[in-house]
XYZ file of C-alpha atoms in Angstrom:
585
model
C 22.527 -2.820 -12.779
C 20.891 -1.696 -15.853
C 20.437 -4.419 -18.680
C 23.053 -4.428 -21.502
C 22.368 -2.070 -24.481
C 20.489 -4.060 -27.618
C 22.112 -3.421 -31.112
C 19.142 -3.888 -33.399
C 19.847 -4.870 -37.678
C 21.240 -1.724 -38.733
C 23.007 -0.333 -35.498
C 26.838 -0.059 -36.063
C 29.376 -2.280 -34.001
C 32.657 -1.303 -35.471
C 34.972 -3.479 -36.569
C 36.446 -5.003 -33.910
C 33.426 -5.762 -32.366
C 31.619 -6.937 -35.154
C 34.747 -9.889 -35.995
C 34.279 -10.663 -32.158
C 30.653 -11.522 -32.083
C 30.427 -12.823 -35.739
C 33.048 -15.450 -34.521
C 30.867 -16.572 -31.596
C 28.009 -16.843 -34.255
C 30.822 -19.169 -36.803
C 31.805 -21.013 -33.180
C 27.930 -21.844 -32.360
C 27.595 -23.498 -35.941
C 30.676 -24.773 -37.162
C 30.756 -28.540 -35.291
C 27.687 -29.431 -36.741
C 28.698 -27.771 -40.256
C 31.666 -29.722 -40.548
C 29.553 -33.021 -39.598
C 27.678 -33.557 -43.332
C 30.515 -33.699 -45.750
C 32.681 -35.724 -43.361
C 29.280 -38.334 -42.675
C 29.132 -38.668 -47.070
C 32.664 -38.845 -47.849
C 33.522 -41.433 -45.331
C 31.932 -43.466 -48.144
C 35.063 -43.380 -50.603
C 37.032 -45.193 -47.644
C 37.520 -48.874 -48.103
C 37.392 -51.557 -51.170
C 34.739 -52.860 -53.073
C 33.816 -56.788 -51.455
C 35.848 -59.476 -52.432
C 38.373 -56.992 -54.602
C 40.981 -54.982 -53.781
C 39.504 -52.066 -55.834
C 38.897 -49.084 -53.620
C 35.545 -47.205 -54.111
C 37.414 -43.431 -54.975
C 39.325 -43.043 -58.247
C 41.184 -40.575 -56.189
C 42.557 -40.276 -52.504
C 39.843 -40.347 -50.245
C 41.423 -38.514 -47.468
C 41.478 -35.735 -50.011
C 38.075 -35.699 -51.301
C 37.292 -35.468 -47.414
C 39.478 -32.640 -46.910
C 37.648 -30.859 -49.973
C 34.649 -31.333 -48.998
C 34.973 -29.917 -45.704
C 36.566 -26.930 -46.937
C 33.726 -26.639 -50.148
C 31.572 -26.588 -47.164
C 32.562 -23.703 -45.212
C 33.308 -21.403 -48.608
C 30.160 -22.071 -49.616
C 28.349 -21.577 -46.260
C 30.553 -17.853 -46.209
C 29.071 -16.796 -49.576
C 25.614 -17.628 -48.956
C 25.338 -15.935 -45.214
C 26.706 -13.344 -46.688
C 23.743 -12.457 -49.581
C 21.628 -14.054 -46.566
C 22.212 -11.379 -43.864
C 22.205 -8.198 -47.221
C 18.628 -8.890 -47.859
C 18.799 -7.516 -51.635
C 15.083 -6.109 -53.034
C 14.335 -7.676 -56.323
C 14.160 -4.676 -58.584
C 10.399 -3.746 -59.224
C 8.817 -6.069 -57.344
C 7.583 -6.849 -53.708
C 10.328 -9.708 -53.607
C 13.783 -9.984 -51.577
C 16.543 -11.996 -52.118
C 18.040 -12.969 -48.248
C 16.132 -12.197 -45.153
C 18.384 -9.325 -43.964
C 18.562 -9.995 -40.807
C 21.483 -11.668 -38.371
C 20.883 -15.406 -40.244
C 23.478 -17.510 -41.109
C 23.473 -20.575 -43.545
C 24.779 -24.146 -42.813
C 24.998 -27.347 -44.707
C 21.541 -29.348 -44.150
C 21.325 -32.881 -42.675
C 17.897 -33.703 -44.143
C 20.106 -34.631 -47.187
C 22.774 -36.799 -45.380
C 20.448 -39.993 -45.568
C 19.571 -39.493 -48.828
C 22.666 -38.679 -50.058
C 24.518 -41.998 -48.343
C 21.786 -43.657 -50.051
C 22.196 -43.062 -53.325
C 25.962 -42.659 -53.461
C 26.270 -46.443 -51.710
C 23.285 -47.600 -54.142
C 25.421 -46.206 -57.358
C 28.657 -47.564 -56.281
C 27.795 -51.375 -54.837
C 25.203 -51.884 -57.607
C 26.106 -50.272 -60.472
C 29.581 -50.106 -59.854
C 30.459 -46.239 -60.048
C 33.538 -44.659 -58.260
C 32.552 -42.559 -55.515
C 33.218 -39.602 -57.524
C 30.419 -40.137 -59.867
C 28.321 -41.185 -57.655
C 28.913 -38.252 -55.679
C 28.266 -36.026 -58.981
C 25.328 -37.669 -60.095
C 23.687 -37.080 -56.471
C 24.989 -33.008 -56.598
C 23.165 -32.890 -60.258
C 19.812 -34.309 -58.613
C 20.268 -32.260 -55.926
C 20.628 -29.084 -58.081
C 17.557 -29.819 -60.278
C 15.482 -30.390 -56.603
C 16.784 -27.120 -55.603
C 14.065 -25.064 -57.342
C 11.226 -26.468 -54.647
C 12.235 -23.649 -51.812
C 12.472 -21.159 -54.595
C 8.986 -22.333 -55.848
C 7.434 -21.916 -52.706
C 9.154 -18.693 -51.919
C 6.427 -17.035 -54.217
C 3.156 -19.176 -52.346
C 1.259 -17.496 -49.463
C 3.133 -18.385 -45.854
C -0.077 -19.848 -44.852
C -0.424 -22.640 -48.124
C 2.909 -24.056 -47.156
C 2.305 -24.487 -43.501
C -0.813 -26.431 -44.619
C 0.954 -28.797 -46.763
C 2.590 -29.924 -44.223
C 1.307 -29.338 -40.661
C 3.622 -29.989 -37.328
C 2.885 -33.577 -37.135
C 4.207 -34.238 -40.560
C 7.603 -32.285 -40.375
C 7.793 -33.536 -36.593
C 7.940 -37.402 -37.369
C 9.976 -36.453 -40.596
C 12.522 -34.547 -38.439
C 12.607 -37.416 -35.612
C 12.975 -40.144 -38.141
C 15.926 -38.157 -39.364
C 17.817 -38.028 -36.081
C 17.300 -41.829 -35.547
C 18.705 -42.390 -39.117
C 22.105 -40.539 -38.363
C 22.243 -41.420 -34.984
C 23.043 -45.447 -36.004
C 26.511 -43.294 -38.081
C 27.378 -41.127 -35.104
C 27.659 -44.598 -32.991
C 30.106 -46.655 -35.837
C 32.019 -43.424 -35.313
C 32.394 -43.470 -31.955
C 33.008 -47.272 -31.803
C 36.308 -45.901 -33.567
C 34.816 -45.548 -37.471
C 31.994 -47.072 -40.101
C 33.867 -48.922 -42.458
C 35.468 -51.082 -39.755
C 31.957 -51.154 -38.151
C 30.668 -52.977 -41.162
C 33.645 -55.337 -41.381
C 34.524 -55.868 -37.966
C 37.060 -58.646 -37.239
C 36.137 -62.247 -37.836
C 37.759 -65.658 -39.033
C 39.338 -66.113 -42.950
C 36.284 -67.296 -44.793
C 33.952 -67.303 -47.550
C 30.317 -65.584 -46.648
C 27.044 -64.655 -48.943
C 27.754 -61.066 -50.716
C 26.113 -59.427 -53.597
C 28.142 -57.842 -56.501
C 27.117 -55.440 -59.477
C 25.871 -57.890 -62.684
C 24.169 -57.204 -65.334
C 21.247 -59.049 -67.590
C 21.671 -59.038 -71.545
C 19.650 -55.973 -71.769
C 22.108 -54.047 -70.176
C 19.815 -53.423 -66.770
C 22.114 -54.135 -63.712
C 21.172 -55.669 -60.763
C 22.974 -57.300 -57.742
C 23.822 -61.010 -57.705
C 24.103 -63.557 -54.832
C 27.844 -64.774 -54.588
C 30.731 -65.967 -52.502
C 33.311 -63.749 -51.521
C 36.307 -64.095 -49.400
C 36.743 -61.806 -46.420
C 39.975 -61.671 -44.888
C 40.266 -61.620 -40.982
C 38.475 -58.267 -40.592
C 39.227 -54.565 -40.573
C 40.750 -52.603 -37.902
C 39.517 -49.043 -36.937
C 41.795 -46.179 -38.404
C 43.028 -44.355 -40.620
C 46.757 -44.274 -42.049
C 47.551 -40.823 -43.020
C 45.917 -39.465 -39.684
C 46.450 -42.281 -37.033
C 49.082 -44.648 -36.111
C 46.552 -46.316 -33.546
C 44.804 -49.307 -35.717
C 42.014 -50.938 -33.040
C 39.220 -53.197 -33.203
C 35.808 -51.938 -33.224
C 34.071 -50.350 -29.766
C 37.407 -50.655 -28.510
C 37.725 -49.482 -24.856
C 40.059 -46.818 -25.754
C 37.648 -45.475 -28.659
C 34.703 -45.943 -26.431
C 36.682 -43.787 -23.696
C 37.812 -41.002 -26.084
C 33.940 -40.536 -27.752
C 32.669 -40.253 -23.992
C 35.031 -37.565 -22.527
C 33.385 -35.524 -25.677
C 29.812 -36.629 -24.664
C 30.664 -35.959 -20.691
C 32.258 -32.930 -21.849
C 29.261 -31.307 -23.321
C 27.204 -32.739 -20.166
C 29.364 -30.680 -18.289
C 29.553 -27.601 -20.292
C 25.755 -27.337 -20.123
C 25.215 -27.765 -16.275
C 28.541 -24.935 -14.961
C 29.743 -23.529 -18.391
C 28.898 -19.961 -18.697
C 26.432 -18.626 -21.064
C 28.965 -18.156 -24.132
C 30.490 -21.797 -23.499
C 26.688 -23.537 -23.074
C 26.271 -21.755 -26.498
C 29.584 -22.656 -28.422
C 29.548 -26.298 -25.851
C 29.707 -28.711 -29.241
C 32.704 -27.098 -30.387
C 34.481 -26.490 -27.403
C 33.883 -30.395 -26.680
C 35.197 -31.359 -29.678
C 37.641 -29.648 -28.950
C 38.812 -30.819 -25.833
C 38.480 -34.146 -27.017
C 40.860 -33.434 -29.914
C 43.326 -32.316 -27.194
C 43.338 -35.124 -25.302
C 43.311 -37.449 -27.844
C 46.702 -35.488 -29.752
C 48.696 -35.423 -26.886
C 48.257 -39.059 -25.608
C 48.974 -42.046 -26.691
C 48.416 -46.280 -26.941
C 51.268 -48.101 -26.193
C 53.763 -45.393 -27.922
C 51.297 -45.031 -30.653
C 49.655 -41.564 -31.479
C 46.194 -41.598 -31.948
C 46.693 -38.006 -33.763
C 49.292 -37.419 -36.876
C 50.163 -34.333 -38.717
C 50.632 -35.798 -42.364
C 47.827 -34.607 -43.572
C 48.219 -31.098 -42.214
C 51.680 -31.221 -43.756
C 50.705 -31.902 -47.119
C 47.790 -29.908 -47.021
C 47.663 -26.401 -49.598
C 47.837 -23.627 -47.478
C 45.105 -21.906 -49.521
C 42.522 -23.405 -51.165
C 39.025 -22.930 -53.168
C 36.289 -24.261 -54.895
C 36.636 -26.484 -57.908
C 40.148 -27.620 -57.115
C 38.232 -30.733 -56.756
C 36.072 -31.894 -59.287
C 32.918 -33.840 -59.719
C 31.440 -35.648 -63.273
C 27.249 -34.137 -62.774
C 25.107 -36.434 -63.046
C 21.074 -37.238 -62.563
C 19.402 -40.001 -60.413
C 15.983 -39.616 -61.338
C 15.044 -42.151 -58.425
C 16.070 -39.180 -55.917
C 13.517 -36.767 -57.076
C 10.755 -37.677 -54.553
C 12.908 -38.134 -51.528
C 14.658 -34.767 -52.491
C 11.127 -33.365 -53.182
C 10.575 -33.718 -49.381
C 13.335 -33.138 -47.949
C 13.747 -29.556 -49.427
C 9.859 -29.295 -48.716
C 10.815 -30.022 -44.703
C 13.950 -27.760 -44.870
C 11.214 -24.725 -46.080
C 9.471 -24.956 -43.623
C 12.218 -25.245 -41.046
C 13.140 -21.696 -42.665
C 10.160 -19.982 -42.144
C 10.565 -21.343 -38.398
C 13.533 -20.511 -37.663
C 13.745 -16.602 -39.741
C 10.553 -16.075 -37.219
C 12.490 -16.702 -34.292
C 15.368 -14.724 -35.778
C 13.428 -12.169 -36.450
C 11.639 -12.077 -33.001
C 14.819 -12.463 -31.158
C 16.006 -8.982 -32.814
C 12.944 -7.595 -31.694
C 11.146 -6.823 -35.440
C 7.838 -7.617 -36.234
C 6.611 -10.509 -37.998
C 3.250 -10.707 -39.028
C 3.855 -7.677 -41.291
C 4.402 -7.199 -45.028
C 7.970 -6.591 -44.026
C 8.533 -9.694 -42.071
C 6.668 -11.998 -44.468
C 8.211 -10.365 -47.770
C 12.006 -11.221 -45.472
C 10.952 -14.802 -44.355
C 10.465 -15.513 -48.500
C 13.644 -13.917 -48.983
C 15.102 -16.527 -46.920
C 13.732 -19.229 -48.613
C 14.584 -17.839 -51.755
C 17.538 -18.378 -50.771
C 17.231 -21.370 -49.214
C 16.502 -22.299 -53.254
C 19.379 -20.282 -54.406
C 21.773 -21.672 -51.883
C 20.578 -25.410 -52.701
C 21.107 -24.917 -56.797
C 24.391 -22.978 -56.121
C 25.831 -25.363 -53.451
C 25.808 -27.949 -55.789
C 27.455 -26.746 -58.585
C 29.781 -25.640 -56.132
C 30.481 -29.353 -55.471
C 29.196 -29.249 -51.598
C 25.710 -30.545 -50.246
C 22.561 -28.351 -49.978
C 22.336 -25.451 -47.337
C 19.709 -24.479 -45.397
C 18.847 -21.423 -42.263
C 20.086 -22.459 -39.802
C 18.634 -21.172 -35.976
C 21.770 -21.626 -33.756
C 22.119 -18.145 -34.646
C 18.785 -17.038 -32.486
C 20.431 -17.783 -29.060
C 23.855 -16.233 -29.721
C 21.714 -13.332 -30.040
C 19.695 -14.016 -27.335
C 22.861 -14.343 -25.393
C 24.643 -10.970 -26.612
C 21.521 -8.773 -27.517
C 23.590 -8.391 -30.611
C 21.073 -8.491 -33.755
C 23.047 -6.397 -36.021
C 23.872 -7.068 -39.540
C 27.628 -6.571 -39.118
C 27.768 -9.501 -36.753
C 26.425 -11.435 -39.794
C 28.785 -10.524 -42.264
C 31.801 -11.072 -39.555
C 30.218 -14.786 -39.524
C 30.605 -14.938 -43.365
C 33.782 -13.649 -43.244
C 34.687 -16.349 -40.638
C 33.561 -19.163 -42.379
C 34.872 -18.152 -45.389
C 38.414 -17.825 -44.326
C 38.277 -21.359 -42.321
C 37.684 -22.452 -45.808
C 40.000 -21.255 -47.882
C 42.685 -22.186 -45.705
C 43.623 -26.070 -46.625
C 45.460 -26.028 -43.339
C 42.237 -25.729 -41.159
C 40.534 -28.155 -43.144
C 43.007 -30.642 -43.468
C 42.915 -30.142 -39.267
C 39.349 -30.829 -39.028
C 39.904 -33.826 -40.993
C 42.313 -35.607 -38.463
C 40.049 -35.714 -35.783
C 39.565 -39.340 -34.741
C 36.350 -40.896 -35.537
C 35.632 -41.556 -32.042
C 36.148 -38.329 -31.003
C 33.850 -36.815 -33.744
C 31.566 -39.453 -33.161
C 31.091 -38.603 -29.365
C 30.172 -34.920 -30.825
C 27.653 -36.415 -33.601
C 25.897 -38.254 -31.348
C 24.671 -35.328 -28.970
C 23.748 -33.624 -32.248
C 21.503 -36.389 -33.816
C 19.993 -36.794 -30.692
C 18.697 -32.910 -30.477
C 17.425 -33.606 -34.140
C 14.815 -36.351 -32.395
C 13.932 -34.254 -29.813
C 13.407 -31.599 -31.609
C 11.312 -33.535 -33.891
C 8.938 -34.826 -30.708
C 9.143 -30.914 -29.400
C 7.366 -30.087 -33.163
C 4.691 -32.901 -32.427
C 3.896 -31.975 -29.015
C 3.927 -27.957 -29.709
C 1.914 -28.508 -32.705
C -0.454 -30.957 -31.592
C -2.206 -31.523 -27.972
C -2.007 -35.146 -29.234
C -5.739 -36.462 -29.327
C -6.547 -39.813 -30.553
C -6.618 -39.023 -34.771
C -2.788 -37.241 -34.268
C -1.686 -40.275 -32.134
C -3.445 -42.943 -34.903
C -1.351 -40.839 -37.646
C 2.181 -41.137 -35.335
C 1.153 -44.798 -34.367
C 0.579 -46.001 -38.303
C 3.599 -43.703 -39.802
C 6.761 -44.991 -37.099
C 5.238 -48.207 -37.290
C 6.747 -48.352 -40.920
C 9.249 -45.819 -40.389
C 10.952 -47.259 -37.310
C 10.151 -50.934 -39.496
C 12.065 -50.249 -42.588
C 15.022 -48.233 -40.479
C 15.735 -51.438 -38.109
C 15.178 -53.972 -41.194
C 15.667 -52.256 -44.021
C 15.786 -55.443 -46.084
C 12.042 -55.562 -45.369
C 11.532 -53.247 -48.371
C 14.744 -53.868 -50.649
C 15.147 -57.566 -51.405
C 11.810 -59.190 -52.696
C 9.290 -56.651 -52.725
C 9.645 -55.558 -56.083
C 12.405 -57.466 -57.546
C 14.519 -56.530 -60.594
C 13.727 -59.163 -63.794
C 15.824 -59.801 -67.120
C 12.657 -57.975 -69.293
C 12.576 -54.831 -67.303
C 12.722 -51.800 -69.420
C 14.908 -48.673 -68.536
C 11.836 -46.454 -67.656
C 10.314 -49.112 -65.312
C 13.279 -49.662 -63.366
C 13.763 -45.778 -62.482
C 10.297 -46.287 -61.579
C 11.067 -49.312 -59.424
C 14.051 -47.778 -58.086
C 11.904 -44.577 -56.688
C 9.317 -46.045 -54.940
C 12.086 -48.567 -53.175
C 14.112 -45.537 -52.358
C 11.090 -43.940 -51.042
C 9.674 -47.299 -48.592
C 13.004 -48.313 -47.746
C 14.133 -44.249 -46.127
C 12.699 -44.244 -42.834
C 11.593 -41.045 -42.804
C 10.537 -40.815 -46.638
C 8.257 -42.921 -45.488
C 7.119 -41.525 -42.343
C 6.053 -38.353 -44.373
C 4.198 -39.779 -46.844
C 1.972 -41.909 -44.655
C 1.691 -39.308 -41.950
C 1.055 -36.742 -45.078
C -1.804 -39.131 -46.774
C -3.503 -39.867 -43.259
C -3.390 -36.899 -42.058
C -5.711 -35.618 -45.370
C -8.200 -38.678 -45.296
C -8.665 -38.639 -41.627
C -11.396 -36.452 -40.694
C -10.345 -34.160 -38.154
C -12.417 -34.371 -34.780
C -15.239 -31.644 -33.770
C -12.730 -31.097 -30.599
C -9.677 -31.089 -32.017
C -7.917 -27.266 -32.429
C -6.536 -26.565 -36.009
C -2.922 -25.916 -35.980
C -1.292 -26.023 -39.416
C 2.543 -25.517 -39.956
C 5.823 -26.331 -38.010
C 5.779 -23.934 -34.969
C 8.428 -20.805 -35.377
C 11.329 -21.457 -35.071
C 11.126 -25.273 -33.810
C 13.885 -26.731 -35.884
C 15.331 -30.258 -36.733
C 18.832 -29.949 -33.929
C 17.745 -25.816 -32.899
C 16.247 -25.513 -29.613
C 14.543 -22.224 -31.327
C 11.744 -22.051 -28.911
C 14.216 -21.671 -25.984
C 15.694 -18.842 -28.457
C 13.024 -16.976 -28.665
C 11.991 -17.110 -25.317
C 15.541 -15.863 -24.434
C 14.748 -13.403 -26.706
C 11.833 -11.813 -24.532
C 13.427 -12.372 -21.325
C 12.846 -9.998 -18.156
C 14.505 -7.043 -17.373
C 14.706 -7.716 -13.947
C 16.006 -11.347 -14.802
C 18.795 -9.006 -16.461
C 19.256 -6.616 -13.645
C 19.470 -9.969 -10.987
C 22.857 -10.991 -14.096
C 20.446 -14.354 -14.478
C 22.181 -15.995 -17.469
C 20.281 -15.773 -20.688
C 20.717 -19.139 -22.614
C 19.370 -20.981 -25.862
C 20.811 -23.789 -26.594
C 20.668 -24.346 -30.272
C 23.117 -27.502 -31.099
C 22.165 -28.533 -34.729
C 22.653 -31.736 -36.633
C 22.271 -35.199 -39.256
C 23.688 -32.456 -42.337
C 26.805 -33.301 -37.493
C 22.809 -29.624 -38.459
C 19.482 -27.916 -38.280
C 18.779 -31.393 -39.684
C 22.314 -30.429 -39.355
C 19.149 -31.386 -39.753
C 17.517 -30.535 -40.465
């Protein structure tokens, strides 16, 4: 049997064709697109402590609907000008890489972002919806670094920060969100952090203030009432405790479900597995129930618009100059993820990379990466990034063409305009979702050990450099009160401009993998490098913070004759934390 035909960039599909494969392409990255905004805005759930006051000026189930839909418009505009590949008139620049990949929300930012947000509403007492602005103005101003380096050699960058670096970044990332995809599964994270105890007073701290207007937080005594149960009103009538059996049980048959999927699903399902999982999980969960309870309602479908766009929802902009540096790296990390994973793309439709061509379309893609960042913002939805899931689809179809690109735009587009579909996605239980986050988070950490161990045969100065930056990584993500509380206190005298100071470098020591990357990223230029020791420089192509890319492009070059024996042709490229490349990355 001869092997299937392969539809290089430009070859024409037709329309039918091209809708069908670009919604395999939207299938492959929509669970873990969805995952970011519904990870930050669980944060305008719940009451401040001790008050009845609730963190959102508005309805939160709204601003989580929103933000899902902001989301996938957003991620439809910018695959779009991704997959054209526009030549910047009169120059030897592109804008987009031009070739079949798509863009996705980025979970590099979802630590950052919780971060800040929680910082700005439990110490200085902002609604969630400033908060949430002031962190989409920082992010916008951050935005420029990918566009920066999309003018610097390929080479320069990959020095900066060599596969150690982004790999301990990356893993640190996954470990972060992998603590949120558990409180999700153990039925949500507000009720996580306020499971049920006894009527009583306990040690808080609330939002104060000295004379000189700095704020701080003071110790105090608040009541708690007998604890929170796990759900949510408007999509739930099934109110549990936390790690419930029946949440447990619900989060698993999405984990098993995957499990499954991957070991006798075909090559399309081992592909699309996350979403099909969740999906199956939402199933069972809608049509059962807990003692006459459902654990799914339609009231937020109901009331739902049934179309929908950007802006409808509004945040105040705002700047958190403490964010810079974290930012600084994150969109550093998420560069050089790009240049990774448009190799692999690249590769996997058969063109040449180490030409003028393919270098001039990987900086189109991370000028893009820039523009997407700056525009997603103002757009009111977290920063985007290339994602790689993208490379095994077409691996899978030997489908490479363009078309199939803008079909995936189109796709994600029209899931978010319609307020139906997003109000949907917002009624999946917690558990359920959580189940599904999980699995992603954990790719992001092994992809981030994949980068180390590809990038580095590991010899005594790389494993010094991983042993000295988890050590304090893995330290300030299990006690993160290690770094927060006493180390640099805040004083009545302090002026304005040294507590944004203060503020930074705490932000910086007490993020895991902040952290992690600067330590790994100062060792790694002090240490002298041993006489043995190979020099590799730069994240390997296409290894990517939840994107199996390496399978990808080794799908990409598979046999003929593995074709001719109808061997299935598979790269798994589940991404993640933002739920990601670092999805995650």
């Amino acid at each position: 049997m001869p092997p299937p035909r392969f539809f290089g960039k430009d070859d024409f599909l037709g329309l039918f064709v091209a809708l069908v494969m670009g919604l395999q392409h939207a299938l492959a990255m929509v669970g873990g697109l969805i995952t970011p905004p519904l990870l930050v805005s669980t944060l305008a759930f719940g009451n401040r402590p001790g008050t009845t006051t609730p963190y959102a000026q508005g309805d939160p189930a709204e601003i989580q609907r929103y933000l899902v839909q902001a989301a996938l418009i957003v991620c439809g505009i910018m695959t779009f000008f991704q997959v054209l590949g526009v030549r910047i008139y009169k120059t030897k620049f592109q804008y987009g890489a031009g070739v079949l990949s798509c863009m996705g929300i980025s979970f590099t930012t979802v630590p950052i972002a919780t971060s800040v947000i929680g910082t700005l509403m439990k110490e200085q007492g902002q609604t969630f919806e400033q908060a949430y602005g002031m962190c989409l103005g920082t992010i916008a101003m951050c935005g420029v670094i990918p566009v920066i380096l999309s003018f610097f050699p390929i080479r320069v960058i990959k020095k900066i920060f060599p596969p150690l670096v982004c790999g301990i970044v990356i893993m640190m990332i996954g470990v972060h969100l992998i603590g949120s995809g558990f409180k999700n599964w153990g039925g949500g994270a507000f009720c996580a952090d306020n499971w049920q105890h006894p009527p009583s007073t306990r040690a808080c701290f609330l939002p104060a203030k000295y004379p000189n207007d700095t704020s701080y937080l003071q110790l105090n005594q608040c009541w708690v009432g007998p604890g929170v149960l796990c759900g949510d009103k408007t999509k739930t009538e099934v109110f549990l405790p936390f790690g419930s059996q029946q949440y447990i049980g619900l989060g698993f048959l999405v984990f098993i479900t995957i499990i499954f999927l991957e070991i006798f699903g075909s090559p399309f399902m081992r592909n699309a597995s996350v979403i099909l999982a969740l999906l199956f999980g939402y199933l069972i969960a809608a049509v059962t129930n807990y003692q006459g309870k459902k654990y799914v309602i339609t009231t937020k479908i109901d009331q739902a618009p049934g179309i929908t766009f950007l802006w409808t929802t509004t945040f105040p902009l705002g700047f958190y100059p403490p964010a810079i540096i974290p930012l600084m790296i994150v969109f550093i990390i998420t560069s050089i993820e790009t240049v990774g994973d448009t190799s692999a793309t690249m590769e996997a439709s058969h063109m040449a990379v180490d030409t003028e061509d393919g270098t001039r379309r990987i900086k189109g893609a991370l000028l893009n990466d820039g523009i997407s960042g700056i525009f997603s913002a103002l757009a009111t939805s977290l920063p985007l990034t290339t994602f790689a899931q993208n490379n095994g689809v077409i691996a899978l179809t030997n489908v490479a063409a363009r078309q199939a690109g803008f079909a995936a735009a189109f796709w994600l587009f029209l899931l978010g305009i319609l307020g139906k579909v997003g109000a949907w996605i917002t009624t999946i239980p917690e558990c359920v979702l959580g189940g599904m986050t999980t699995f992603l988070f954990a790719n992001v950490i092994a992809s981030g050990i994949k980068i180390i161990v590809n990038g580095d045969p590991l010899t005594r100065r790389s494993r010094f450099i991983l042993a000295c930056s988890l050590a304090l990584a893995f330290g300030v993500e299990l006690v993160p009160q290690w770094a927060t509380l006493n180390l640099w206190p805040v004083t009545p005298g302090m002026s304005p401009g040294l507590r944004g100071l203060r503020d930074a470098i705490i932000l910086v020591i007490s993020t895991s993998f902040t952290l992690g990357a600067v330590v790994a990223l100062i060792l790694n230029l002090i240490i002298p490098k041993d006489k043995t020791d190979p020099t590799v420089t730069g994240c390997s192509p296409g290894a990517s913070s939840v994107s199996t890319d390496k399978d990808a492009k080794d799908a990409s070059y598979h046999s003929e004759a593995a074709q001719a024996s109808g061997a299935p042709v598979v790269a798994i490229a589940q991404r993640h934390s933002n739920s990601g490349r670092v999805q995650g990355a």
